[in-house]
């Protein structure tokens, strides 16, 4: 187990450098004049240009720029944005909002996916199963760039069930509609995987044994079948959680939630290199750690898996 | 949880003096897209306490389906019991509502399966799976149920039962796993035990151990044992009576010595001749020609007629041969049983 974790951590280091390198390259190597971009339309004096060049090591090669950036990052210094704000502080402020939003979305999605998936599997071929199938197909076909504004319009403005935007007052209630929208992006796949997995397990020999033991159908399904069926679903939920936590760009944009995705979207629009690279670097770490935890959770669910 | 023992006694029509288990004219079919597969076509037999009845036949002859129908764990759909009775102590189980039926399972009639690795739930400890029975059927506390589970593992002679109770099925060897299966079936002291090919997945030395354990436990408890197998060697050692099944019918039923000495049905005879024997080393082994019938299209008359060397005109005509009583406690469904017996 310990050796497995060490090996995974070593792999993560490699992935981390690979991912940040690509993002860094995309953001920096492609800019013609970052100083002019920073200043906007205003002319930049020669002395200021020299000072900024010095500060960002702009006269040095791309590789040494990456080196300077990474050594700062690894000592905990994410630097400042082009507008002079501290990136660590910005991240610390945005992070809890995104975390809350993504956790709400994943819980909503997982609960719905597992319950509906199991039901659909038990009554496969029935009206409920077909209805759920059609519903998931609809969700899968609906891109979030459509779904988010439509949901905002219908439930936020027309019906007025939820606040249309969240902005600064982040609460369970204001995040509800965005969380539902976000959940729809992952619930369909989770549901289908649950259904398939349960259908497969219902045919297993151990189910026959459980029934021969005179257990109630409810106990057979929710105790014996479910735990076996959840093994692939948990992986998927883990990957989804990683994706959601690394910023729900569109949803946060539409509902005006100043979270990670919102800041990231703004950074990309303003060509704010330090902000984008800083955020993405942290997100890469989050994603990797979540995936490691999921893999470890595997062993807890399935005793046959032992990590060496 | 109510006391199951008490509620069992009020099963309507339960008569302690009635035969332990009696199956009458059981018909099971599977309705699939390719047509209706008639898996069991009028199987009948009875079982007394302390008796071992072997149900013998090739794969697809309906022996496992019969067992599942008795247990009431037939997958439905596609499986349907279209006719017949399964009488336990006079009560027709097929007419019981599901919640009553559930109390019979494991309590009165229990079953062990062929491959213990897949038949046990891989993600729960054997202790959990054993204790579950006491908790669900007897409403015992967690600690009591666990102690009973340890006692059971001791009874089936699993060494270090107290420690192994927390192990998962995959941590046991094949033989030990089948012992766990047996412990689970015997947990609630059933009167009938159905063993569906209990030793097929095991190697020969372990097979013998498991069979003698089963025989011993059966003697101690005076249980009725239905042993489902295709292995005539296993049958000879432990069975009292044999029912040979072919295409969903019991084609011959007889005490074990009679059937080995003088089979009355051509199929039984062919089966016996296809057992490899040391004293016939070097001779060509006789195999039964042809294949078992496709269950969606069973031949008219005697289902064995296309493969039978005794077959004559009457064998091709419906109705299929009746169960001729050829001796006390002996029946055979063959028009020409006298010829087969060599009389």
XYZ file of C-alpha atoms in Angstrom:
651
model
C 0.000 0.000 0.000
C 2.709 2.488 1.052
C 4.859 1.593 -1.918
C 1.890 1.981 -4.206
C 1.219 5.502 -2.914
C 4.878 6.462 -3.323
C 4.875 5.173 -6.874
C 1.702 7.064 -7.658
C 3.139 10.256 -6.162
C 6.231 9.912 -8.344
C 4.016 9.497 -11.399
C 2.088 12.567 -10.313
C 5.242 14.669 -10.305
C 5.836 13.755 -13.924
C 2.256 14.517 -14.909
C 2.388 17.782 -13.007
C 5.464 19.068 -14.820
C 4.132 17.908 -18.161
C 0.796 19.652 -17.711
C 2.175 22.922 -16.341
C 4.821 23.028 -19.063
C 2.199 22.799 -21.771
C 0.022 25.492 -20.171
C 3.016 27.726 -19.575
C 4.142 27.315 -23.154
C 0.679 28.084 -24.519
C 0.302 31.202 -22.397
C 3.740 32.719 -22.678
C 5.518 31.517 -25.745
C 2.740 32.731 -27.945
C 2.534 36.326 -26.715
C 4.087 38.977 -28.931
C 4.418 41.707 -26.331
C 3.184 40.900 -22.850
C 4.213 44.340 -21.535
C 2.101 46.120 -24.130
C -0.740 43.679 -23.382
C -0.432 44.572 -19.762
C -0.511 48.298 -20.402
C -3.301 48.088 -22.917
C -3.554 51.094 -25.278
C -1.267 53.395 -23.259
C 2.338 53.889 -24.429
C 5.012 52.296 -22.222
C 8.121 54.274 -21.348
C 11.515 52.723 -22.023
C 12.528 52.687 -18.332
C 9.280 50.980 -17.273
C 9.706 48.465 -20.066
C 13.230 47.709 -18.874
C 12.061 47.279 -15.271
C 9.229 44.915 -16.239
C 11.498 42.958 -18.566
C 13.902 42.541 -15.681
C 11.133 41.485 -13.262
C 9.559 38.847 -15.504
C 12.872 37.707 -17.001
C 11.442 38.493 -20.411
C 14.867 38.840 -22.012
C 15.770 35.296 -21.129
C 14.734 32.144 -22.979
C 11.437 30.342 -22.548
C 12.960 27.457 -20.608
C 14.587 29.652 -18.017
C 11.330 31.580 -17.647
C 9.601 28.278 -16.927
C 12.373 27.421 -14.485
C 12.003 30.724 -12.607
C 8.248 30.303 -12.493
C 8.331 26.723 -11.221
C 10.886 27.444 -8.537
C 8.668 30.249 -7.259
C 5.590 28.050 -7.472
C 7.188 25.202 -5.565
C 8.206 27.544 -2.762
C 4.563 28.581 -2.493
C 4.829 31.819 -4.400
C 2.283 31.970 -7.192
C 3.263 35.525 -8.037
C 0.917 38.350 -8.961
C -1.463 38.835 -11.854
C -0.750 41.327 -14.567
C -3.066 43.689 -12.730
C -0.948 43.333 -9.613
C -3.209 41.155 -7.466
C -1.755 38.353 -5.378
C -2.658 35.067 -7.084
C -2.500 33.018 -3.868
C -4.997 35.345 -2.225
C -7.223 35.257 -5.292
C -7.148 31.477 -5.309
C -7.828 31.276 -1.571
C -10.886 33.425 -2.106
C -12.206 31.628 -5.192
C -11.455 28.074 -4.135
C -14.057 27.557 -1.350
C -16.852 28.719 -3.657
C -15.905 26.303 -6.389
C -15.424 23.540 -3.857
C -18.882 24.086 -2.400
C -20.452 24.267 -5.832
C -18.766 21.139 -7.113
C -19.502 19.132 -3.966
C -23.160 20.121 -4.132
C -23.268 19.150 -7.800
C -21.532 15.820 -7.288
C -23.730 14.822 -4.341
C -26.865 15.732 -6.294
C -25.653 13.848 -9.345
C -24.422 10.770 -7.469
C -27.553 10.340 -5.349
C -29.821 10.706 -8.361
C -27.641 8.557 -10.608
C -27.331 5.677 -8.158
C -31.000 5.573 -7.089
C -32.375 5.970 -10.589
C -29.711 3.650 -12.005
C -30.576 0.842 -9.603
C -34.312 1.281 -10.149
C -33.881 1.334 -13.851
C -31.777 -1.833 -13.689
C -34.303 -3.701 -11.547
C -37.160 -2.790 -13.860
C -35.164 -3.032 -17.053
C -37.296 -2.892 -20.148
C -40.158 -1.251 -18.278
C -41.656 2.192 -18.745
C -39.509 3.704 -15.986
C -36.328 2.316 -17.523
C -37.184 3.624 -20.978
C -38.200 6.998 -19.582
C -34.877 7.296 -17.771
C -33.023 6.221 -20.906
C -34.695 8.968 -22.930
C -33.995 11.482 -20.181
C -30.291 10.641 -20.033
C -30.007 10.845 -23.810
C -31.559 14.296 -23.679
C -29.104 15.394 -20.999
C -26.147 13.971 -22.897
C -27.208 15.803 -26.043
C -27.639 19.130 -24.274
C -24.436 21.198 -24.110
C -23.948 23.216 -20.958
C -23.585 26.465 -22.910
C -27.258 26.004 -23.789
C -28.455 24.446 -20.575
C -26.975 27.004 -18.190
C -28.493 30.153 -19.743
C -31.829 28.406 -20.354
C -32.017 27.217 -16.746
C -31.092 30.696 -15.580
C -33.794 32.224 -17.743
C -36.536 29.756 -16.837
C -35.930 28.971 -13.174
C -34.071 32.123 -12.202
C -35.968 34.834 -14.028
C -39.313 33.587 -15.316
C -40.306 31.305 -12.476
C -38.137 32.981 -9.875
C -37.540 29.758 -7.928
C -33.857 30.455 -7.477
C -31.698 33.580 -7.589
C -30.569 34.124 -11.181
C -27.008 34.975 -10.225
C -24.904 34.241 -7.173
C -22.229 36.979 -7.234
C -20.725 37.674 -3.797
C -23.357 36.209 -1.469
C -22.509 32.549 -1.784
C -24.930 30.330 0.068
C -26.461 26.894 -0.265
C -29.543 28.467 -1.779
C -27.835 30.744 -4.303
C -25.633 27.876 -5.468
C -28.540 25.444 -5.856
C -29.472 26.250 -9.444
C -25.857 26.321 -10.681
C -25.225 23.047 -8.850
C -28.220 21.440 -10.560
C -27.020 22.667 -13.936
C -23.541 21.374 -13.210
C -24.928 18.037 -12.013
C -26.709 17.522 -15.331
C -23.349 17.424 -17.089
C -22.260 14.334 -15.177
C -25.449 12.625 -13.983
C -26.351 10.935 -17.275
C -23.108 9.015 -17.643
C -23.053 8.050 -13.970
C -26.621 6.791 -14.242
C -25.930 4.688 -17.311
C -22.811 3.187 -15.744
C -24.737 2.374 -12.548
C -27.526 0.747 -14.518
C -25.206 -1.383 -16.627
C -23.200 -2.412 -13.599
C -26.274 -3.371 -11.582
C -27.779 -5.328 -14.494
C -24.520 -7.231 -14.821
C -24.339 -7.962 -11.104
C -27.979 -9.044 -10.869
C -27.030 -11.992 -13.053
C -24.119 -12.973 -10.818
C -24.058 -16.274 -8.970
C -23.779 -14.631 -5.568
C -27.190 -13.008 -6.130
C -28.713 -16.445 -6.586
C -27.050 -17.493 -3.323
C -28.406 -14.433 -1.541
C -31.904 -15.256 -2.762
C -31.483 -18.895 -1.750
C -30.685 -17.584 1.730
C -34.227 -16.257 1.929
C -33.188 -12.609 2.024
C -35.684 -9.957 0.978
C -35.291 -8.588 -2.557
C -34.556 -5.196 -1.031
C -31.636 -6.558 0.953
C -30.336 -8.533 -2.022
C -30.281 -5.412 -4.186
C -29.164 -2.707 -1.792
C -26.687 -4.745 0.234
C -25.353 -7.481 -2.022
C -25.680 -6.106 -5.535
C -25.118 -2.421 -4.846
C -21.699 -2.636 -3.265
C -20.395 -4.734 -6.143
C -22.001 -2.459 -8.698
C -20.621 0.719 -7.198
C -16.994 -0.130 -7.923
C -16.947 1.288 -11.480
C -19.357 4.084 -10.527
C -17.048 5.364 -7.799
C -14.216 5.759 -10.300
C -16.422 7.758 -12.557
C -17.677 9.955 -9.709
C -14.077 10.591 -8.703
C -13.055 11.663 -12.176
C -16.171 13.847 -12.398
C -15.434 15.454 -9.062
C -11.912 16.247 -10.246
C -13.320 17.818 -13.387
C -15.910 19.856 -11.507
C -13.452 21.064 -8.900
C -11.010 22.177 -11.527
C -13.499 24.836 -12.358
C -16.852 24.897 -13.996
C -16.022 27.635 -16.452
C -19.338 28.059 -18.212
C -21.555 27.618 -15.160
C -19.582 30.043 -13.028
C -19.508 32.548 -15.894
C -23.258 32.338 -16.498
C -24.298 32.489 -12.863
C -21.622 35.003 -11.996
C -20.021 32.927 -9.258
C -16.542 34.314 -8.519
C -14.976 30.887 -8.247
C -11.997 29.232 -9.882
C -13.589 28.818 -13.293
C -14.831 32.394 -13.291
C -11.350 33.770 -12.554
C -9.776 31.439 -15.032
C -12.155 32.548 -17.762
C -11.335 36.173 -17.011
C -7.608 35.439 -17.009
C -7.829 33.760 -20.403
C -9.816 36.686 -21.833
C -7.299 39.227 -20.528
C -4.304 37.136 -21.573
C -3.255 37.198 -17.934
C -0.490 34.592 -18.153
C 0.543 34.404 -14.474
C -3.082 34.016 -13.348
C -3.877 31.258 -15.811
C -0.712 29.288 -15.229
C -0.969 29.689 -11.459
C -4.545 28.510 -11.322
C -4.049 25.656 -13.727
C -0.986 24.415 -11.855
C -2.984 24.159 -8.639
C -5.900 22.550 -10.461
C -3.625 19.927 -11.931
C -2.528 19.031 -8.396
C -6.131 18.886 -7.165
C -7.143 16.661 -10.050
C -4.244 14.295 -9.466
C -4.844 14.056 -5.714
C -8.571 13.394 -6.158
C -7.781 10.604 -8.586
C -5.304 9.055 -6.196
C -7.907 9.099 -3.424
C -10.413 7.436 -5.751
C -7.987 4.660 -6.541
C -7.375 4.102 -2.844
C -11.131 4.066 -2.242
C -11.306 1.223 -4.744
C -9.431 -1.033 -2.387
C -11.849 -0.152 0.397
C -14.821 -1.171 -1.770
C -13.302 -4.230 -3.348
C -11.270 -6.361 -0.956
C -9.805 -8.338 -3.861
C -7.774 -5.288 -4.850
C -4.507 -5.006 -2.970
C -2.027 -2.326 -3.938
C 1.579 -3.410 -3.970
C -38.372 -9.355 13.648
C -40.899 -12.052 14.540
C -39.833 -15.492 15.537
C -39.621 -17.350 12.267
C -39.742 -20.731 13.973
C -43.122 -19.915 15.454
C -44.524 -18.523 12.227
C -43.281 -21.542 10.261
C -45.551 -23.809 12.249
C -48.587 -21.915 11.100
C -47.784 -22.500 7.412
C -51.254 -23.439 6.142
C -51.582 -27.195 5.677
C -48.225 -28.086 7.215
C -48.389 -31.718 8.270
C -45.362 -33.122 10.133
C -46.325 -36.659 9.086
C -46.543 -35.838 5.374
C -43.576 -36.764 3.141
C -40.598 -34.447 3.586
C -40.423 -33.373 -0.026
C -42.495 -34.494 -2.943
C -42.250 -33.107 -6.456
C -45.164 -33.969 -8.722
C -45.259 -33.494 -12.472
C -43.120 -30.351 -12.477
C -43.005 -28.382 -15.723
C -40.640 -25.450 -16.244
C -40.160 -23.535 -19.445
C -38.012 -20.597 -20.480
C -39.687 -18.129 -22.779
C -36.916 -16.641 -24.868
C -36.754 -14.815 -28.160
C -35.726 -18.016 -29.922
C -38.820 -19.806 -28.703
C -39.980 -21.679 -25.635
C -37.324 -23.934 -24.128
C -38.985 -26.732 -22.197
C -36.391 -27.361 -19.516
C -38.431 -29.593 -17.197
C -41.281 -31.698 -18.575
C -43.034 -33.496 -15.792
C -40.342 -34.350 -13.277
C -41.551 -36.221 -10.188
C -39.720 -37.584 -7.183
C -39.849 -37.745 -3.435
C -37.365 -37.456 -0.632
C -37.494 -38.795 2.931
C -35.533 -37.583 5.964
C -31.998 -38.972 6.068
C -32.173 -40.104 2.482
C -29.835 -39.137 -0.346
C -31.399 -38.830 -3.746
C -29.052 -38.283 -6.648
C -30.348 -36.519 -9.708
C -28.143 -37.538 -12.563
C -27.929 -36.218 -16.068
C -25.984 -34.363 -18.731
C -25.836 -30.581 -18.750
C -29.086 -29.126 -20.013
C -31.208 -32.071 -18.834
C -33.100 -29.843 -16.408
C -31.536 -30.958 -13.140
C -30.343 -27.542 -11.987
C -33.539 -25.882 -13.148
C -35.520 -28.403 -11.093
C -33.444 -27.503 -8.047
C -33.978 -23.803 -8.603
C -37.700 -24.345 -9.011
C -37.805 -26.198 -5.694
C -35.928 -23.343 -4.040
C -38.080 -20.757 -5.764
C -35.064 -18.878 -7.092
C -35.769 -19.416 -10.758
C -35.007 -16.294 -12.763
C -38.459 -15.166 -13.900
C -38.745 -14.006 -16.599
C -37.598 -15.934 -18.597
C -38.304 -18.984 -16.401
C -41.896 -20.050 -15.726
C -43.258 -22.989 -13.746
C -46.241 -23.977 -15.853
C -47.482 -27.003 -13.968
C -46.806 -29.249 -11.014
C -46.393 -29.242 -7.277
C -43.489 -28.918 -4.871
C -44.832 -30.273 -1.599
C -42.855 -29.779 1.552
C -44.541 -31.629 4.433
C -47.791 -31.455 2.539
C -47.622 -27.749 1.731
C -47.442 -26.861 -1.952
C -44.641 -24.281 -1.976
C -45.568 -23.084 -5.444
C -48.874 -21.764 -4.090
C -47.332 -19.878 -1.166
C -47.070 -16.098 -1.357
C -43.492 -14.874 -1.797
C -42.995 -13.698 1.799
C -43.991 -17.128 3.149
C -41.836 -18.816 0.572
C -38.853 -16.782 1.690
C -39.120 -18.229 5.197
C -38.868 -21.738 3.781
C -35.606 -20.962 2.028
C -32.528 -21.581 4.167
C -34.816 -22.413 7.124
C -36.297 -25.618 5.759
C -34.757 -26.125 2.347
C -31.243 -24.897 1.684
C -28.979 -25.124 -1.312
C -25.287 -25.198 -2.099
C -23.922 -24.284 -5.481
C -21.285 -25.510 -7.828
C -18.652 -22.792 -7.859
C -18.264 -21.384 -4.361
C -16.010 -18.559 -5.542
C -18.694 -16.972 -7.676
C -21.520 -18.093 -5.402
C -20.154 -16.112 -2.464
C -20.287 -12.348 -2.517
C -16.724 -11.158 -3.191
C -16.969 -7.889 -1.279
C -18.220 -9.177 2.081
C -16.384 -11.309 4.618
C -17.555 -14.882 5.065
C -18.450 -13.908 8.626
C -20.822 -11.240 7.364
C -22.398 -13.613 4.881
C -22.935 -16.294 7.520
C -24.086 -13.962 10.279
C -26.528 -12.347 7.866
C -28.668 -15.490 7.990
C -29.059 -15.344 11.768
C -29.697 -11.638 11.695
C -32.288 -11.748 8.901
C -34.103 -14.938 9.909
C -33.638 -15.061 13.648
C -33.243 -11.392 14.503
C -30.039 -12.059 16.454
C -27.668 -9.362 17.622
C -24.444 -8.786 15.720
C -22.303 -10.425 18.411
C -24.533 -13.502 18.794
C -24.738 -13.964 15.051
C -20.969 -13.752 14.765
C -20.487 -16.394 17.455
C -22.909 -18.682 15.683
C -20.990 -18.106 12.440
C -17.731 -19.129 14.135
C -19.445 -22.244 15.472
C -20.584 -23.127 11.956
C -17.093 -22.777 10.488
C -15.889 -25.088 13.246
C -18.540 -27.626 12.328
C -17.404 -27.762 8.715
C -13.842 -28.077 10.058
C -12.283 -24.882 8.866
C -9.126 -24.431 10.948
C -8.801 -21.260 13.035
C -12.446 -20.366 12.483
C -12.325 -17.399 14.846
C -9.616 -15.718 12.778
C -10.903 -16.724 9.371
C -14.358 -15.302 9.979
C -13.028 -11.904 8.881
C -11.527 -13.194 5.647
C -13.009 -12.654 2.221
C -14.023 -15.546 -0.061
C -11.022 -15.069 -2.353
C -8.689 -15.673 0.586
C -9.891 -19.276 0.961
C -8.823 -22.292 -1.071
C -11.412 -24.001 -3.271
C -12.178 -26.749 -0.783
C -12.379 -24.364 2.168
C -14.689 -22.124 0.180
C -17.039 -24.999 -0.497
C -16.993 -25.721 3.253
C -18.080 -22.124 3.842
C -20.899 -22.693 1.352
C -21.950 -25.820 3.254
C -21.810 -23.969 6.571
C -24.034 -21.284 5.102
C -26.580 -23.818 3.867
C -26.692 -25.627 7.194
C -26.839 -22.473 9.323
C -30.547 -22.598 10.057
C -30.783 -26.400 10.384
C -32.741 -27.122 7.207
C -34.515 -30.430 6.715
C -33.659 -30.599 3.039
C -30.321 -29.796 1.461
C -29.971 -29.471 -2.294
C -26.383 -29.716 -3.492
C -25.991 -28.641 -7.119
C -22.763 -30.211 -8.369
C -21.025 -29.416 -5.082
C -17.678 -30.909 -6.051
C -17.429 -30.299 -9.789
C -15.127 -27.302 -9.420
C -12.771 -29.095 -7.015
C -9.868 -31.453 -7.551
C -10.309 -35.116 -6.817
C -8.839 -35.395 -3.303
C -10.778 -32.358 -2.126
C -13.915 -33.763 -3.774
C -13.729 -36.825 -1.570
C -13.264 -34.726 1.574
C -16.243 -32.528 0.772
C -18.453 -35.492 -0.057
C -17.618 -37.276 3.170
C -18.200 -34.080 5.148
C -21.593 -33.697 3.491
C -22.473 -37.319 4.196
C -21.429 -36.978 7.811
C -23.388 -33.784 8.413
C -26.386 -35.341 6.739
C -26.237 -38.357 9.048
C -25.896 -36.183 12.158
C -28.875 -34.063 11.231
C -31.009 -36.694 9.503
C -31.435 -34.338 6.569
C -32.836 -35.224 3.193
C -30.124 -34.593 0.594
C -30.675 -34.023 -3.095
C -27.390 -34.406 -4.880
C -27.352 -33.036 -8.377
C -24.480 -34.304 -10.458
C -23.321 -35.666 -13.761
C -20.613 -37.724 -12.104
C -21.635 -41.354 -11.697
C -18.607 -42.021 -9.534
C -19.680 -39.520 -6.886
C -23.202 -40.922 -6.934
C -22.246 -44.531 -6.329
C -20.585 -43.752 -2.996
C -23.209 -41.650 -1.284
C -26.622 -41.934 -2.912
C -29.466 -44.161 -1.726
C -31.583 -43.670 -4.799
C -30.932 -42.274 -8.230
C -33.206 -40.367 -10.567
C -31.796 -40.129 -14.053
C -33.030 -37.124 -15.985
C -33.105 -36.661 -19.720
C -34.655 -33.697 -21.565
C -36.482 -32.557 -18.456
C -37.969 -35.937 -17.493
C -36.992 -38.503 -14.908
C -36.453 -41.445 -17.237
C -35.371 -43.927 -14.627
C -35.587 -44.070 -10.877
C -34.116 -46.824 -8.776
C -32.128 -47.696 -5.654
C -28.458 -47.125 -6.336
C -27.347 -50.796 -6.399
C -30.081 -51.849 -8.779
C -29.272 -49.146 -11.254
C -25.587 -50.009 -11.348
C -26.255 -53.724 -11.541
C -29.044 -53.650 -14.102
C -30.041 -50.374 -15.717
C -33.549 -50.457 -17.174
C -33.343 -47.473 -19.530
C -31.086 -47.402 -22.572
C -29.830 -43.943 -21.598
C -28.779 -45.067 -18.122
C -27.128 -48.072 -19.628
C -25.232 -45.919 -22.104
C -24.139 -43.594 -19.306
C -22.756 -46.503 -17.307
C -20.938 -47.861 -20.330
C -19.277 -44.504 -20.917
C -17.521 -44.507 -17.518
C -13.819 -45.249 -17.992
C -12.924 -48.450 -16.119
C -9.517 -49.727 -15.136
C -10.350 -53.326 -16.011
C -11.215 -52.275 -19.556
C -7.974 -50.384 -20.068
C -6.940 -50.399 -23.697
C -10.487 -50.898 -24.981
C -12.297 -48.244 -26.939
C -14.489 -46.215 -24.561
C -18.142 -46.249 -25.591
C -19.608 -42.810 -25.917
C -23.280 -41.971 -26.411
C -23.699 -40.998 -30.041
C -25.431 -37.763 -30.978
C -26.185 -34.754 -28.841
C -28.754 -34.039 -26.136
C -31.927 -32.576 -27.674
C -32.354 -28.864 -28.155
C -34.890 -27.854 -25.517
C -36.869 -25.681 -27.919
C -37.371 -28.704 -30.153
C -37.630 -31.932 -28.157
C -38.238 -35.057 -30.322
C -41.742 -36.509 -30.145
C -42.274 -39.750 -28.311
C -39.299 -40.754 -26.186
C -36.871 -37.809 -26.230
C -33.938 -40.219 -26.335
C -35.098 -42.047 -29.470
C -32.683 -40.465 -31.981
C -29.712 -41.674 -29.926
C -31.120 -44.990 -28.788
C -29.996 -48.350 -30.138
C -33.217 -50.024 -28.912
C -35.504 -47.484 -30.575
C -38.384 -48.884 -32.591
C -41.573 -47.414 -34.044
C -43.552 -46.905 -30.783
C -40.654 -44.818 -29.418
C -41.227 -42.151 -32.067
C -44.917 -41.766 -31.265
C -46.445 -39.424 -28.733
C -47.302 -39.776 -25.897
C -43.822 -40.416 -24.486
C -43.385 -43.704 -22.617
C -45.065 -43.714 -19.189
C -43.176 -44.521 -15.997
C -43.339 -48.314 -16.033
C -43.120 -49.799 -12.563
C -40.547 -52.490 -13.155
C -39.950 -53.477 -9.534
C -40.876 -52.074 -6.116
C -39.380 -48.553 -5.904
C -38.207 -48.767 -9.487
C -39.578 -47.037 -12.556
C -38.312 -46.568 -16.080
C -39.730 -44.652 -19.003
C -38.859 -47.102 -21.734
C -41.271 -49.283 -23.718
C -38.592 -51.910 -24.044
C -37.216 -51.967 -20.519
C -37.340 -55.764 -20.453
C -35.031 -55.910 -23.404
C -32.667 -53.401 -21.786
C -32.681 -55.323 -18.504
C -31.722 -58.385 -20.521
C -34.713 -60.457 -19.544
